[in-house]
Amino acid sequence: MKLWSKMIGLSLVAAFVVSALMGCAKQASEAEGTIAKIKKQGKIIAGVKYDLNLFGLKDPASGQVQGLDIDIAKQIAKKVLGDEHAIEFMEVTSKTRIPMLKNGDIDMIVATMTITEERKKEIDFSDVYFTAGQSLLVPVDSTINSIKDLTKDAKVLTAKGSTSAKNVREAVPDAQVMEFENYAEAFTALKAGQGAALTTDNALLYGMAQQDRKFRVLEETFTKEPYGIGVRKGDEEFAKLINETLKELQDNGQYVDIYEKWIGKKPN
Amino acid sequence: MLIQFSVLTEHLDRYLIGLGGTVAASVVSLLASFVLGAMIAVLCITPVKPLQWVGTAYVEFFRNIPLILIAFFVLVGVPLLTGTVLVPFISGLTALTVYTSAFIAEAIRAGIQSVPQGQMEAARSSGLTYLQAMRYVILPQAVRLVIPPLGNQFLNLVKNSSIFTVLSASDLMYQADLINSDTFDTFSTYIFAALFYLILTIPLSFGIRYLERRFPRVKGVEA
Amino acid sequence: MIHFHQINKHYGPYHVLKDINLSVKQGEVVVVIGPSGSGKSTLVRCINRLEWVTDGELIVDGMRVNDKSIDINKLRRHIGMVFQHFNLYPHKTVMQNITLAPIQVAGMSKQEAEEAAMVNLDKVGIADKANAFPSQLSGGQQQRVAIARGLAMKPKIMLFDEPTSALDPETIGEVLDVMRKLAQEGMTMVVVTHEMGFAKEVADRIVFMDQGTIIEEAEPAQFFTQPREERARLFLSRILNH
């Protein structure tokens, strides 16, 4: 019994030490303001995806991360620091991106993140920079042609921490949703026959279908997914600067170029 | 306040579902990997050389690669190779059992082989068969040697069952991941997950100590 | 009772027994002596097939020991063996050590086996220790339990492999006393030992081995006073002058 209380005591002490340390780190970054922090470190640290074709994909040969998110992020670096190369990319997943932003590991999230009310409680968003819609990726010979074709037994794969799981549960309450660590794993599981369909934003699904022609993306979308750039809660100064950048890119036509370069067509 | 108790109270149902998954995974895998491990250990000590090689190859292969690779192989490789799709929970059980049984086999083998050779000779020379000698003389002594390492393996097994989350099989870790993506309160979410793991592992830990006291190592008759 | 005919044994590159010819008659006490590494333990361990011979013919109690088709456990029932390191089962009491084989192999009832065990424990002089564990006994007591265990199956032959080598000097005597008593009762015994006094007094025959070969075989009176072979003389002078 003595050992019990000793162990519980020790665990609590350990928990509080960790809490205290994390608390300090967090306060430091909040007090400073992101623009000041960026200028001090001489670069923006952007959280981006490394495994998403068309948006943020690391080319194993060159080691460079490429995609629409990357090009947008570089333009923000150019606006803040005058140099589009004054930027460091750090890999995030749907699961890690918000905690990393809050901890100050990254300065902004440019990682195909849908603006939602729930997330707005945790972080602030820029204006919309891309509008996607959730759809399904299915094998070419699948009989599923609409979300309505998903039967009760059908397993739908997606990644943890994304809005996709919630959306598909709302659209098809009976669906069995399996959530994997990231989309690469979910796609591998789909290829292995672990589910009938993979669901997320169509923009990502097109990238997967490009990689493996045995799969196709449904035409139909059942949500609107406005992507925004995530910044720390209350950092209005930085959010405003990002919005100005996005506006300029729209006005001078650069946005259309970037869009076309990756998505293969002009925005609607 | 860094630890938000609302994370626990609002998502208790999910934690409990996850806890149930982890308990089920641990119990089933514990039994299965003990049986499989004992069988592999027998292969390792059999006098028949080819069987020995099979046993040793099994142990060395599976205990020297990361569990997560075995898990992915079962999830993805098995369907691609055999056309049989295992549901994630079964995939997880298979991976965990295959992995843990390699360590258990090694612990049992070491236990049996650390019983002095003379014990087997004495038993055999009195007319006992190999199996009788194993049953009445070698194994009762080996069990005492094997309890501490086996206990460690069982503790590891409970913790390693968190591999289920990457297979999207519902265990404590998977539910914690999902809670995290709802609350974005990573710290609180996983602190409570850790507490639930401790609820499982600390009694187990004490159980092992009890067994160690219950079956103390017999002092050898030789110096 | 025991016949070695042209027995050879190899351990990989080592030729540990070379052309052994030896017969032991019923009721005979044969003591095997020789320098360490001479193959005497191996010789004894071949008799109940703890070691396989490589070639030659070995017949014990009418059974061809190196024939794979014989029921070796049947042969072993009739041969008791006592080891240098006692090899008592440490997790079992003295009584359980002795009754394990009678119950499991001979199918005796527990009561029957325990009654027989008490007779043997009485014979080796430690009936009062029946419920002790081996770790609670002295070396000499442990070895006497081991002898009682060897006797439990009413063997026709008793093998002793250096039974006193691991004992403290003061407990050697009690073990030799028990062995002497067994010899007087007419037990067939093969004993590997360095106890020359015991050999001289109890043995019907001495077998002297060196480098895997039987160098000399003689009655003790002759062997200890007038060994025929030079190597035996050398060995005796070294061991007796110690």
XYZ file of C-alpha atoms in Angstrom:
733
model
C 0.000 0.000 0.000
C 2.830 2.319 0.808
C 4.320 1.719 -2.619
C 0.992 2.582 -4.203
C 0.788 6.001 -2.688
C 4.456 6.611 -3.410
C 3.994 5.762 -7.084
C 0.914 7.913 -7.482
C 2.728 10.752 -5.780
C 5.685 10.406 -8.114
C 3.473 10.346 -11.206
C 1.738 13.521 -10.109
C 5.022 15.295 -9.483
C 6.267 14.244 -12.912
C 3.041 15.451 -14.518
C 3.317 18.866 -12.910
C 6.961 19.324 -13.840
C 6.116 18.587 -17.464
C 3.105 20.900 -17.294
C 5.171 23.707 -15.878
C 7.799 23.390 -18.609
C 5.201 23.314 -21.339
C 3.440 26.274 -19.796
C 6.620 28.361 -19.969
C 7.291 27.557 -23.609
C 3.767 28.487 -24.537
C 3.731 31.791 -22.722
C 6.983 32.892 -24.326
C 5.668 32.562 -27.850
C 2.355 34.187 -27.031
C 3.842 37.249 -25.477
C 6.116 38.010 -28.369
C 3.770 38.003 -31.355
C 4.528 35.894 -34.357
C 5.848 38.597 -36.704
C 8.419 39.677 -34.140
C 9.381 36.023 -33.606
C 9.731 35.469 -37.368
C 11.895 38.524 -37.836
C 14.056 37.502 -34.904
C 14.623 33.990 -36.270
C 15.006 35.287 -39.851
C 12.557 32.806 -41.302
C 9.013 31.529 -41.102
C 8.523 27.995 -39.868
C 5.579 26.588 -41.768
C 3.829 23.361 -40.862
C 3.024 21.548 -44.072
C 2.179 18.048 -45.189
C 4.906 15.886 -46.630
C 2.758 13.092 -47.937
C 0.066 14.785 -49.997
C 0.486 14.844 -53.717
C -0.369 18.267 -55.262
C -0.382 20.136 -51.929
C 2.640 19.184 -49.902
C 4.754 16.259 -51.052
C 8.372 15.632 -50.305
C 10.282 14.543 -53.375
C 12.530 11.778 -52.089
C 15.110 12.459 -54.817
C 15.637 16.167 -54.226
C 14.463 16.346 -50.621
C 12.313 19.335 -51.625
C 8.710 19.656 -50.521
C 6.455 20.719 -53.370
C 2.824 21.600 -53.894
C 0.182 24.291 -53.804
C 0.467 24.783 -50.044
C 4.218 25.186 -50.392
C 3.955 27.842 -53.101
C 1.433 29.847 -51.081
C 3.620 29.607 -47.961
C 6.635 30.897 -49.898
C 4.653 33.945 -50.999
C 3.894 34.724 -47.357
C 7.617 34.500 -46.550
C 8.261 36.920 -49.372
C 5.699 39.332 -47.982
C 7.005 39.242 -44.406
C 10.753 38.942 -44.934
C 11.159 39.923 -48.565
C 12.569 36.549 -49.545
C 10.506 33.557 -50.565
C 13.324 31.258 -49.459
C 13.331 32.605 -45.902
C 11.151 29.722 -44.857
C 11.557 26.393 -43.145
C 9.103 23.580 -43.734
C 8.239 21.257 -40.937
C 6.139 18.160 -41.430
C 2.773 18.063 -39.698
C -0.089 15.596 -39.797
C -3.752 16.270 -39.256
C -3.182 15.076 -35.731
C -0.125 17.117 -34.830
C -0.601 20.433 -36.577
C -2.737 22.269 -34.015
C -0.715 21.190 -30.964
C 2.511 22.140 -32.780
C 1.195 25.581 -33.629
C 0.018 26.147 -30.081
C 3.372 25.064 -28.672
C 5.247 27.459 -30.951
C 7.028 24.710 -32.903
C 5.626 26.195 -36.082
C 4.451 29.725 -36.947
C 1.615 28.838 -39.285
C -0.226 25.845 -40.695
C -0.496 25.580 -44.465
C -1.636 21.999 -44.617
C -4.978 21.586 -46.410
C -6.764 22.500 -43.211
C -10.497 23.066 -43.415
C -11.816 26.081 -41.524
C -14.272 24.806 -38.888
C -16.027 26.371 -35.929
C -14.481 23.816 -33.616
C -10.944 24.597 -34.746
C -11.662 28.323 -34.519
C -11.926 27.864 -30.773
C -8.298 26.746 -30.725
C -6.606 28.807 -33.432
C -7.344 31.633 -35.884
C -7.682 31.226 -39.635
C -6.806 33.386 -42.604
C -9.285 33.895 -45.416
C -10.042 30.930 -47.627
C -7.213 30.139 -50.065
C -8.646 27.018 -51.629
C -12.089 25.423 -51.720
C -12.273 21.674 -51.864
C -15.140 19.266 -51.309
C -15.132 15.904 -49.660
C -15.570 12.945 -51.966
C -14.721 9.247 -52.183
C -11.837 7.384 -53.765
C -12.887 3.907 -54.873
C -11.424 1.121 -57.015
C -12.076 1.671 -60.718
C -14.429 -1.311 -60.862
C -16.359 -0.356 -57.709
C -20.142 -0.149 -57.817
C -20.064 2.910 -55.594
C -20.874 5.986 -57.633
C -22.318 8.205 -54.938
C -22.101 8.545 -51.205
C -25.619 7.098 -51.198
C -24.217 3.820 -52.518
C -22.292 3.237 -49.299
C -23.984 0.318 -47.602
C -24.131 -0.376 -43.905
C -21.226 -2.830 -43.982
C -19.020 -0.667 -46.155
C -15.852 0.436 -44.437
C -14.687 3.935 -45.174
C -11.058 4.798 -44.529
C -9.640 8.170 -43.581
C -6.975 9.809 -41.413
C -7.213 10.643 -37.732
C -7.770 14.235 -36.724
C -9.369 15.266 -39.997
C -12.916 16.583 -40.495
C -13.484 13.854 -43.075
C -14.445 11.230 -40.510
C -17.071 13.483 -38.968
C -18.484 14.522 -42.328
C -18.886 11.003 -43.590
C -20.512 9.923 -40.330
C -23.001 12.753 -40.728
C -23.718 11.932 -44.355
C -23.962 8.167 -43.779
C -24.607 7.500 -40.080
C -24.303 3.719 -40.563
C -20.883 3.794 -42.197
C -18.004 2.111 -40.419
C -15.199 4.626 -40.379
C -11.602 3.458 -39.875
C -9.120 6.167 -39.003
C -5.411 5.722 -39.801
C -2.359 7.744 -38.845
C -2.214 9.589 -42.169
C -3.560 9.395 -45.714
C -0.632 7.381 -47.023
C -1.486 4.610 -44.554
C -5.181 4.910 -45.269
C -4.482 4.644 -49.015
C -2.237 1.622 -48.463
C -5.002 0.007 -46.433
C -7.466 0.720 -49.256
C -5.105 -0.919 -51.737
C -4.882 -3.929 -49.413
C -8.640 -4.247 -49.451
C -9.241 -3.119 -45.876
C -12.141 -0.888 -46.942
C -14.496 -0.018 -49.755
C -13.580 3.637 -50.107
C -11.252 6.314 -48.859
C -12.734 9.651 -48.027
C -11.252 13.121 -47.771
C -11.171 16.283 -49.814
C -11.293 15.627 -53.520
C -8.188 17.726 -54.045
C -6.182 15.092 -52.162
C -8.021 12.205 -53.738
C -7.074 13.412 -57.233
C -3.446 13.211 -56.181
C -3.874 9.612 -55.056
C -5.757 8.621 -58.203
C -2.879 10.106 -60.213
C -0.452 7.835 -58.382
C -2.458 4.667 -58.862
C -4.735 4.403 -61.893
C -6.632 1.476 -60.366
C -8.586 4.016 -58.326
C -10.967 6.785 -59.310
C -12.522 9.815 -57.587
C -16.286 10.287 -57.544
C -17.531 13.411 -59.322
C -19.920 14.175 -56.487
C -18.810 16.131 -53.453
C -20.865 16.139 -50.283
C -19.251 19.007 -48.387
C -17.600 22.297 -49.029
C -14.140 22.408 -47.508
C -12.698 25.884 -47.395
C -8.982 25.682 -46.647
C -7.442 28.398 -44.475
C -3.997 29.113 -43.093
C -3.836 28.545 -39.350
C -2.181 31.024 -36.969
C -2.046 31.235 -33.192
C -5.211 32.425 -31.502
C -5.347 36.185 -31.125
C -2.473 36.933 -33.481
C -4.495 39.365 -35.585
C -1.456 41.182 -36.905
C -0.041 38.091 -38.589
C -3.439 36.931 -39.856
C -4.003 40.341 -41.401
C -0.649 40.203 -43.171
C -1.461 36.759 -44.576
C -4.839 37.987 -45.817
C -3.142 40.899 -47.563
C -0.764 38.465 -49.253
C -3.624 36.264 -50.444
C -5.459 39.328 -51.782
C -2.380 40.472 -53.704
C -1.885 37.010 -55.217
C -5.505 37.036 -56.402
C -5.164 40.529 -57.836
C -1.898 40.039 -59.696
C -2.921 36.657 -61.133
C -0.201 34.670 -59.409
C -2.793 32.628 -57.535
C -4.333 31.392 -60.795
C -0.896 30.333 -61.999
C -0.179 28.384 -58.843
C -3.608 26.751 -58.923
C -3.273 25.715 -62.526
C 0.275 24.458 -62.033
C -0.884 21.900 -59.427
C -4.553 21.180 -60.030
C -4.284 21.147 -63.795
C -7.182 23.545 -64.459
C -8.194 27.103 -63.703
C -10.152 27.776 -60.493
C -13.918 28.068 -60.976
C -4.982 24.689 -15.307
C -3.098 22.581 -17.765
C -4.941 19.361 -17.147
C -8.574 19.751 -18.184
C -10.710 17.235 -16.306
C -13.531 17.938 -18.724
C -11.573 15.973 -21.313
C -11.983 12.927 -19.076
C -15.586 13.486 -18.040
C -16.867 14.380 -21.507
C -15.114 11.524 -23.243
C -15.240 8.870 -20.527
C -17.326 6.595 -22.756
C -14.626 6.599 -25.419
C -11.862 6.013 -22.912
C -13.801 3.058 -21.533
C -14.420 1.624 -24.999
C -10.700 1.982 -25.629
C -9.846 0.448 -22.271
C -12.078 -2.502 -23.128
C -10.263 -2.911 -26.433
C -6.884 -2.816 -24.746
C -7.949 -5.330 -22.086
C -9.391 -7.684 -24.686
C -6.315 -7.348 -26.879
C -3.983 -7.929 -23.930
C -5.779 -10.940 -22.498
C -6.211 -12.729 -25.814
C -2.710 -11.943 -26.967
C -1.244 -12.908 -23.593
C -2.764 -16.371 -23.737
C -2.021 -16.851 -27.417
C 1.565 -15.655 -27.202
C 2.206 -17.815 -24.143
C 1.013 -20.935 -25.960
C 2.806 -20.026 -29.177
C 5.935 -18.956 -27.279
C 6.033 -22.228 -25.324
C 5.745 -24.174 -28.575
C 8.539 -22.174 -30.187
C 10.665 -22.677 -27.057
C 10.179 -26.431 -27.378
C 11.374 -26.198 -30.991
C 14.440 -24.290 -29.830
C 15.520 -26.943 -27.341
C 14.531 -30.061 -29.228
C 17.473 -32.293 -30.149
C 16.233 -32.350 -33.776
C 18.432 -29.839 -35.585
C 16.095 -28.631 -38.380
C 13.350 -27.922 -35.830
C 15.873 -26.039 -33.713
C 16.742 -23.882 -36.714
C 13.083 -23.103 -37.336
C 12.582 -22.115 -33.703
C 15.719 -20.014 -33.534
C 14.963 -18.310 -36.853
C 11.487 -17.413 -35.609
C 12.814 -15.917 -32.383
C 15.630 -13.978 -33.996
C 13.492 -12.678 -36.841
C 10.509 -11.409 -34.904
C 12.229 -10.028 -31.858
C 14.658 -8.052 -33.985
C 12.245 -6.067 -36.104
C 9.991 -3.292 -34.861
C 6.476 -4.306 -33.895
C 5.018 -1.592 -36.107
C 6.508 -3.244 -39.197
C 4.976 -6.576 -38.264
C 1.673 -4.800 -37.732
C 1.779 -3.176 -41.172
C 2.802 -6.404 -42.748
C -0.194 -8.188 -41.257
C -2.534 -5.337 -42.207
C -1.296 -4.774 -45.733
C 1.076 -7.556 -46.750
C -1.084 -10.501 -45.763
C -4.070 -9.347 -47.889
C -1.832 -8.583 -50.864
C -0.084 -11.966 -50.619
C -2.965 -14.221 -49.658
C -6.090 -12.325 -50.620
C -7.410 -12.676 -47.067
C -8.307 -9.423 -45.377
C -8.068 -9.531 -41.606
C -10.116 -6.960 -39.745
C -7.878 -4.459 -37.941
C -8.458 -5.937 -34.496
C -7.421 -9.390 -35.669
C -4.462 -7.901 -37.547
C -3.359 -6.226 -34.346
C -3.774 -9.397 -32.291
C -1.799 -11.374 -34.827
C 1.069 -8.888 -34.936
C 1.206 -8.511 -31.167
C 1.108 -12.265 -30.609
C 3.743 -13.059 -33.201
C 6.027 -10.384 -31.767
C 5.511 -11.159 -28.078
C 5.745 -14.913 -28.542
C 9.299 -14.502 -29.827
C 10.314 -12.874 -26.532
C 8.361 -15.392 -24.483
C 9.934 -18.287 -26.367
C 13.344 -16.862 -25.616
C 12.542 -16.419 -21.905
C 11.208 -19.965 -21.602
C 14.137 -21.406 -23.541
C 16.625 -19.599 -21.334
C 14.750 -20.752 -18.224
C 14.732 -24.388 -19.263
C 18.344 -24.347 -20.335
C 19.509 -22.757 -17.113
C 18.304 -25.816 -15.209
C 21.547 -27.800 -14.837
C 22.090 -30.633 -17.302
C 22.566 -33.035 -14.364
C 18.880 -32.715 -13.491
C 17.861 -34.182 -16.812
C 20.512 -36.888 -16.522
C 19.395 -37.877 -13.040
C 15.782 -38.025 -14.131
C 16.478 -39.979 -17.317
C 18.812 -42.417 -15.617
C 16.053 -43.336 -13.170
C 13.936 -44.465 -16.105
C 11.763 -41.382 -16.662
C 10.974 -40.591 -20.282
C 12.077 -37.234 -21.752
C 8.578 -35.822 -21.366
C 8.233 -37.092 -17.784
C 11.611 -35.592 -16.918
C 10.500 -32.287 -18.440
C 7.205 -32.334 -16.615
C 8.302 -33.400 -13.145
C 11.880 -32.195 -12.927
C 12.855 -29.531 -15.474
C 9.723 -27.408 -15.951
C 8.883 -26.952 -12.254
C 12.369 -25.506 -11.782
C 12.284 -23.525 -15.026
C 8.952 -21.895 -14.143
C 10.559 -20.186 -11.164
C 13.360 -18.855 -13.328
C 10.964 -17.740 -16.021
C 8.417 -15.815 -13.931
C 10.345 -12.510 -13.774
C 11.173 -12.267 -17.512
C 7.690 -13.453 -18.461
C 6.196 -10.825 -16.193
C 8.178 -8.168 -18.013
C 6.948 -9.486 -21.336
C 3.351 -9.338 -20.180
C 3.759 -5.750 -19.034
C 5.328 -4.896 -22.371
C 2.494 -6.639 -24.130
C -0.119 -4.409 -22.480
C 1.831 -1.320 -23.475
C 2.659 -2.622 -26.939
C -1.032 -3.177 -27.617
C -1.059 0.570 -28.333
C 0.127 -0.523 -31.785
C -3.563 -1.152 -32.486
C -4.089 2.548 -33.062
C -2.032 2.626 -36.253
C -4.168 -0.214 -37.594
C -7.297 1.781 -36.743
C -8.300 -0.954 -34.319
C -10.132 0.353 -31.298
C -7.860 0.343 -28.267
C -7.106 2.919 -25.612
C -4.561 4.685 -27.794
C -6.888 4.810 -30.809
C -9.687 6.316 -28.763
C -7.227 8.790 -27.239
C -6.158 9.825 -30.735
C -9.762 10.423 -31.682
C -10.459 12.325 -28.459
C -7.396 14.417 -29.179
C -8.670 15.344 -32.614
C -11.917 16.507 -31.024
C -10.494 18.405 -28.090
C -7.109 19.498 -29.459
C -6.039 19.209 -25.829
C -3.197 16.841 -26.480
C -1.693 17.068 -23.035
C -4.820 16.261 -21.036
C -5.986 13.631 -23.493
C -2.829 11.577 -23.261
C -2.300 12.122 -19.532
C -5.643 10.426 -18.978
C -4.740 7.718 -21.470
C -1.560 7.140 -19.452
C -3.609 6.885 -16.270
C -5.800 4.222 -17.832
C -2.706 2.283 -18.851
C -1.423 2.517 -15.279
C -4.742 1.196 -14.002
C -4.019 -1.923 -16.031
C -0.288 -2.279 -15.585
C 0.254 -1.471 -11.914
C -1.955 -4.298 -10.613
C -0.252 -6.576 -13.134
C 3.105 -5.449 -11.849
C 2.102 -6.237 -8.273
C 0.685 -9.570 -9.376
C 4.050 -10.500 -10.836
C 5.812 -9.564 -7.614
C 3.376 -11.718 -5.696
C 4.131 -14.670 -7.971
C 7.855 -14.126 -7.570
C 7.437 -14.325 -3.800
C 5.093 -17.265 -4.088
C 7.512 -19.267 -6.240
C 10.953 -18.257 -5.032
C 13.957 -19.519 -6.954
C 15.005 -22.794 -5.403
C 18.542 -22.768 -4.179
C 20.691 -25.123 -6.190
C 22.041 -28.120 -4.343
C 25.479 -27.501 -5.744
C 27.664 -24.688 -4.571
C 25.835 -58.605 -16.408
C 27.790 -55.943 -18.314
C 29.844 -56.726 -21.396
C 31.911 -54.190 -23.343
C 33.164 -55.648 -26.601
C 35.523 -53.547 -28.745
C 33.810 -50.328 -27.668
C 34.940 -47.045 -29.251
C 33.602 -43.584 -28.662
C 34.406 -40.339 -30.422
C 33.442 -36.805 -29.369
C 33.982 -34.985 -32.635
C 37.760 -35.174 -33.117
C 38.376 -36.728 -29.678
C 38.717 -40.464 -29.409
C 37.601 -40.862 -25.781
C 37.186 -44.640 -25.567
C 39.492 -46.944 -27.496
C 38.777 -50.646 -28.033
C 37.317 -51.242 -24.586
C 36.761 -54.852 -23.577
C 35.373 -55.400 -20.097
C 32.998 -57.745 -18.352
C 31.334 -57.297 -15.006
C 29.700 -60.319 -13.410
C 26.646 -60.248 -11.192
C 27.532 -59.249 -7.638
C 30.951 -57.980 -8.651
C 32.306 -54.615 -7.512
C 34.516 -53.054 -10.160
C 36.377 -49.843 -9.337
C 37.604 -47.745 -12.245
C 40.563 -45.479 -11.543
C 42.865 -43.331 -13.597
C 43.948 -39.749 -14.172
C 41.316 -37.160 -15.036
C 40.379 -37.142 -18.695
C 41.159 -40.825 -19.018
C 37.582 -41.666 -20.062
C 36.470 -43.451 -16.888
C 33.335 -41.342 -16.383
C 32.432 -41.779 -20.039
C 32.841 -45.522 -19.665
C 30.357 -45.639 -16.790
C 27.913 -43.255 -18.494
C 27.791 -45.547 -21.539
C 26.360 -48.357 -19.416
C 22.947 -46.635 -19.087
C 23.351 -44.773 -22.386
C 23.794 -41.280 -20.959
C 26.473 -41.415 -23.652
C 26.162 -43.241 -26.955
C 29.017 -45.434 -28.025
C 30.295 -44.937 -31.570
C 30.913 -48.605 -32.351
C 31.364 -51.961 -30.754
C 28.893 -54.028 -28.796
C 27.695 -53.212 -25.280
C 25.328 -55.645 -23.581
C 23.858 -54.827 -20.195
C 21.473 -57.180 -18.419
C 20.937 -58.981 -21.707
C 20.038 -55.823 -23.667
C 22.060 -54.325 -26.521
C 22.490 -50.805 -25.200
C 23.516 -49.156 -28.457
C 20.557 -50.617 -30.333
C 18.061 -47.807 -30.988
C 15.101 -50.161 -30.972
C 15.416 -51.233 -27.333
C 13.302 -49.557 -24.659
C 16.065 -47.676 -22.908
C 13.773 -46.647 -20.056
C 13.170 -50.292 -19.276
C 16.911 -50.893 -19.049
C 17.466 -47.802 -16.919
C 14.909 -48.949 -14.353
C 17.301 -51.687 -13.368
C 20.356 -49.440 -13.122
C 20.752 -46.949 -10.297
C 23.122 -44.060 -10.803
C 24.873 -41.734 -8.377
C 26.532 -38.559 -9.670
C 29.434 -36.432 -8.508
C 27.147 -33.430 -7.959
C 24.280 -35.511 -6.456
C 21.777 -33.993 -8.928
C 18.967 -34.105 -6.406
C 15.814 -32.298 -7.494
C 16.000 -29.069 -5.482
C 12.268 -28.339 -5.652
C 11.306 -31.686 -4.161
C 11.676 -33.092 -0.648
C 13.961 -36.019 0.068
C 10.937 -38.309 0.022
C 9.685 -36.896 -3.292
C 13.149 -37.230 -4.795
C 13.156 -40.912 -3.988
C 9.558 -41.768 -4.885
C 9.328 -39.911 -8.228
C 10.581 -42.776 -10.391
C 8.825 -45.604 -8.483
C 5.511 -43.768 -8.817
C 5.907 -42.465 -12.387
C 7.910 -45.284 -13.951
C 7.099 -48.420 -11.958
C 3.518 -47.333 -11.287
C 3.698 -47.920 -7.547
C 1.133 -46.294 -5.304
C 2.354 -43.341 -3.297
C 2.076 -45.273 -0.058
C 3.942 -48.281 -1.405
C 6.690 -46.066 -2.804
C 7.041 -44.152 0.459
C 7.288 -47.316 2.519
C 10.017 -48.615 0.218
C 11.745 -45.230 0.361
C 11.809 -45.325 4.155
C 13.571 -48.698 4.047
C 16.258 -47.244 1.801
C 16.539 -44.031 3.811
C 17.007 -46.167 6.869
C 19.707 -48.098 5.094
C 21.627 -44.892 4.249
C 21.038 -43.634 7.788
C 18.942 -40.486 7.301
C 15.353 -41.604 7.778
C 14.799 -38.496 9.895
C 15.374 -36.196 6.908
C 12.547 -37.550 4.754
C 10.688 -34.260 4.667
C 13.705 -31.966 4.327
C 14.635 -30.231 1.090
C 18.050 -30.988 -0.416
C 19.288 -27.464 0.298
C 18.814 -28.139 4.020
C 21.225 -31.097 4.000
C 25.005 -31.381 4.099
C 26.868 -32.692 1.052
C 27.315 -36.142 2.576
C 23.640 -36.333 3.481
C 22.643 -35.246 -0.010
C 24.787 -37.925 -1.570
C 23.283 -40.550 0.715
C 19.822 -39.422 -0.394
C 21.026 -39.773 -3.972
C 22.091 -43.354 -3.236
C 18.695 -44.072 -1.685
C 17.114 -42.608 -4.817
C 19.286 -44.865 -6.963
C 18.151 -47.874 -4.930
C 14.465 -46.995 -5.102
C 13.787 -49.029 -8.245
C 15.461 -52.136 -6.765
C 18.230 -52.015 -9.349
C 20.381 -54.924 -10.454
C 23.345 -52.608 -11.047
C 24.511 -49.429 -9.261
C 26.761 -46.949 -11.073
C 28.819 -44.447 -9.086
C 30.460 -41.567 -10.980
C 32.991 -39.989 -8.579
C 30.473 -39.990 -5.719
C 32.797 -38.387 -3.172
C 34.733 -35.893 -5.308
C 32.452 -32.942 -4.495
C 32.274 -33.672 -0.768
C 34.003 -32.090 2.185
C 36.600 -34.537 3.570
C 34.707 -35.065 6.806
C 31.584 -36.318 5.031
C 33.318 -38.675 2.600
C 33.418 -41.494 5.150
C 29.663 -41.667 5.677
C 29.079 -42.066 1.943
C 31.764 -44.727 1.561
C 30.256 -46.609 4.506
C 26.945 -46.830 2.697
C 28.646 -48.016 -0.484
C 30.593 -50.629 1.452
C 27.360 -51.936 2.961
C 25.819 -52.207 -0.513
C 28.821 -54.159 -1.763
C 28.537 -56.573 1.147
C 24.889 -57.159 0.288
C 25.987 -58.405 -3.105
C 25.048 -55.428 -5.321
C 26.701 -55.316 -8.733
C 28.609 -52.033 -8.710
C 30.754 -50.033 -11.085
C 32.490 -47.215 -9.229
C 34.640 -44.398 -10.568
C 36.580 -42.958 -7.667
C 39.849 -41.500 -6.420
C 39.396 -43.136 -2.993
C 42.190 -45.688 -3.113
C 41.487 -46.991 0.387
C 37.933 -47.818 -0.591
C 39.120 -49.417 -3.826
C 41.667 -51.584 -2.057
C 39.180 -52.756 0.541
C 35.913 -53.180 -1.358
C 36.717 -53.828 -5.019
C 36.710 -57.300 -6.501
C 38.608 -55.903 -9.429
C 40.437 -52.689 -10.306
C 40.299 -51.270 -13.830
C 43.009 -48.731 -14.550
C 42.389 -46.398 -17.502
C 44.511 -43.803 -19.226
C 43.849 -41.848 -22.436
C 40.713 -43.788 -23.291
C 42.278 -47.219 -22.960
C 42.114 -49.882 -20.259
C 45.771 -50.223 -19.305
C 45.480 -52.808 -16.573
C 42.832 -54.953 -14.953
C 43.673 -56.776 -11.734
C 42.598 -57.771 -8.273
C 43.240 -54.984 -5.805
C 45.851 -56.858 -3.779
C 47.940 -57.357 -6.853
C 47.272 -53.986 -8.439
C 48.252 -51.915 -5.433
C 51.345 -53.922 -4.565
C 52.667 -55.034 -7.958
C 51.131 -53.171 -10.876
C 52.243 -54.696 -14.148
C 52.206 -51.545 -16.253
C 54.573 -48.619 -15.989
C 51.769 -46.041 -16.345
C 49.829 -47.642 -13.481
C 52.944 -47.559 -11.310
C 53.478 -43.889 -12.086
C 49.834 -43.069 -11.316
C 49.899 -44.956 -8.017
C 53.138 -43.376 -6.874
C 51.731 -39.928 -7.591
C 48.382 -40.519 -5.909
C 49.599 -42.502 -2.886
C 52.382 -40.084 -2.041
C 49.910 -37.266 -1.812
